[in-house]
PDB file of C-alpha atoms in Angstrom:
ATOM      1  CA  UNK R  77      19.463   6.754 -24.310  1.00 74.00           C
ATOM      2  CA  UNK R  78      15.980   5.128 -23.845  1.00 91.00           C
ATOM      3  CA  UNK R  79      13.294   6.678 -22.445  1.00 90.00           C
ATOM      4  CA  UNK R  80      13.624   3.589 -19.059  1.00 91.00           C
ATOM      5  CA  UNK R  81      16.978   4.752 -19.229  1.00 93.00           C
ATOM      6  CA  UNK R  82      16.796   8.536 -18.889  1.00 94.00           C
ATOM      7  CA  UNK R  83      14.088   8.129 -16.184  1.00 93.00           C
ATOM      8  CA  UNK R  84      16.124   6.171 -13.905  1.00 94.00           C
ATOM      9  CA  UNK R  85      18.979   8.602 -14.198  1.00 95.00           C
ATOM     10  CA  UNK R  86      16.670  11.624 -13.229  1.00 96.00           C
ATOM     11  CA  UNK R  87      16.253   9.544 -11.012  1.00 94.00           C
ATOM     12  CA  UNK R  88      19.041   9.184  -9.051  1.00 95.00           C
ATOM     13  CA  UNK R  89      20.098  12.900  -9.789  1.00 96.00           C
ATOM     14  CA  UNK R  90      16.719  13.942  -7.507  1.00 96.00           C
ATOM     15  CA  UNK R  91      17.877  11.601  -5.067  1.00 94.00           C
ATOM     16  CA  UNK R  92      21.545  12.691  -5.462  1.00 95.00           C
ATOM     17  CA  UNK R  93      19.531  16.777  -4.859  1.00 95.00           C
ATOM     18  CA  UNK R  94      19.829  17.616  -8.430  1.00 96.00           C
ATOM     19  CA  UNK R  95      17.602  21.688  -8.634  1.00 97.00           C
ATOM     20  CA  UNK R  96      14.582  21.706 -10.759  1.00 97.00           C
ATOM     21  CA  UNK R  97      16.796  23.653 -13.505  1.00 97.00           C
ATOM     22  CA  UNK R  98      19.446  21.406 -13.436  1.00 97.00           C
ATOM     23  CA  UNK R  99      16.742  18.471 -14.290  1.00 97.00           C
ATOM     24  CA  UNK R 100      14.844  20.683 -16.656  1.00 97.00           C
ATOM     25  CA  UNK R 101      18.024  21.251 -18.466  1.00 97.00           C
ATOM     26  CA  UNK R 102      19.208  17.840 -18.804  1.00 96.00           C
ATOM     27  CA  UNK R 103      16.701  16.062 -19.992  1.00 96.00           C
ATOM     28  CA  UNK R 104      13.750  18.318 -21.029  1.00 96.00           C
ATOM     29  CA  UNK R 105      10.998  17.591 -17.968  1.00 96.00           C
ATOM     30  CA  UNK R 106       8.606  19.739 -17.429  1.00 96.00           C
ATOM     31  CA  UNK R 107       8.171  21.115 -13.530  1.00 97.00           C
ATOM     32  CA  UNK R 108       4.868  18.838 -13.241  1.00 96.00           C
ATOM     33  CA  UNK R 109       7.109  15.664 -14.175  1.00 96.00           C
ATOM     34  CA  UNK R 110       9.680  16.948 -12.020  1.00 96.00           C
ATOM     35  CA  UNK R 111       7.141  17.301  -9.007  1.00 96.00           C
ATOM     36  CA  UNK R 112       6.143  14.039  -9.652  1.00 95.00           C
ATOM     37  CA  UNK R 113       9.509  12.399  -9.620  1.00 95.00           C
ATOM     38  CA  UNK R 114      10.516  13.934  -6.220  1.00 95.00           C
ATOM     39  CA  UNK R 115       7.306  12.909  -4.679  1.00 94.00           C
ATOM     40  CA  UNK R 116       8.159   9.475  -6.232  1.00 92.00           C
ATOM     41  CA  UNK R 117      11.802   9.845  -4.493  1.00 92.00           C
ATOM     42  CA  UNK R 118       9.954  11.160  -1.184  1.00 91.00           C
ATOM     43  CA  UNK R 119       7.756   7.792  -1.129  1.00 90.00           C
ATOM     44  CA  UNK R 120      11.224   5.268  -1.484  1.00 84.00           C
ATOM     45  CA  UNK R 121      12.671   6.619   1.644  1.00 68.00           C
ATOM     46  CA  UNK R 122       9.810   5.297   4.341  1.00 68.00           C
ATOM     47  CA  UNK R 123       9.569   1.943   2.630  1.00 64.00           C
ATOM     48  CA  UNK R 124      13.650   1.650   2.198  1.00 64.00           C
ATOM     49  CA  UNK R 125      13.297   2.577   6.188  1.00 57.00           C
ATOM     50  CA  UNK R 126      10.860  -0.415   6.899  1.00 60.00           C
ATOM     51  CA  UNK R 127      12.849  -2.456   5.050  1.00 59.00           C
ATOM     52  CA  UNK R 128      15.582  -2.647   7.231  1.00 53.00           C
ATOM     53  CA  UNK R 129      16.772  -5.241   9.137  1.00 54.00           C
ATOM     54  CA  UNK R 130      18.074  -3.887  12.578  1.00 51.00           C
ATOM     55  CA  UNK R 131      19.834  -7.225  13.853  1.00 52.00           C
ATOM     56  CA  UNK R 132      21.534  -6.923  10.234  1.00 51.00           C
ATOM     57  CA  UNK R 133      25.272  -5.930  10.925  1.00 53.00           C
ATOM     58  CA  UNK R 134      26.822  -2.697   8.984  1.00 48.00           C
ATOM     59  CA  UNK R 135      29.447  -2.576   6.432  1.00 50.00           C
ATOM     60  CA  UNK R 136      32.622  -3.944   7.081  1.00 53.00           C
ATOM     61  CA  UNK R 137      35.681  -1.122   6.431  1.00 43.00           C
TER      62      UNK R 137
END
């Protein structure tokens, strides 16, 4: 797995609530790369937010 890779996975396990052990396991991080991942993850959710388009419709089921 490449380094790109393995990041982006962490990734989406911190978004997905992955615990600090479960991400220290898995791929080796330390808890200051971890920190800095989640405040990374924190940052994506108020510009996803502005980035929405409220006339936009919802999914179709």
């Amino acid at each position: 797995m490449t380094r790109a890779s393995q990041q982006a996975k962490a990734l989406q396990d911190i978004r997905n609530h992955a615990s600090d052990e479960e991400l220290k396991r898995k791929y080796g991080y330390s808890q200051a790369v971890i920190q800095t991942m989640r405040v990374t993850v924190s940052r994506e959710l108020p510009q996803q937010a502005d980035n929405l388009d409220s006339d936009m419709e919802g999914p179709e089921f």
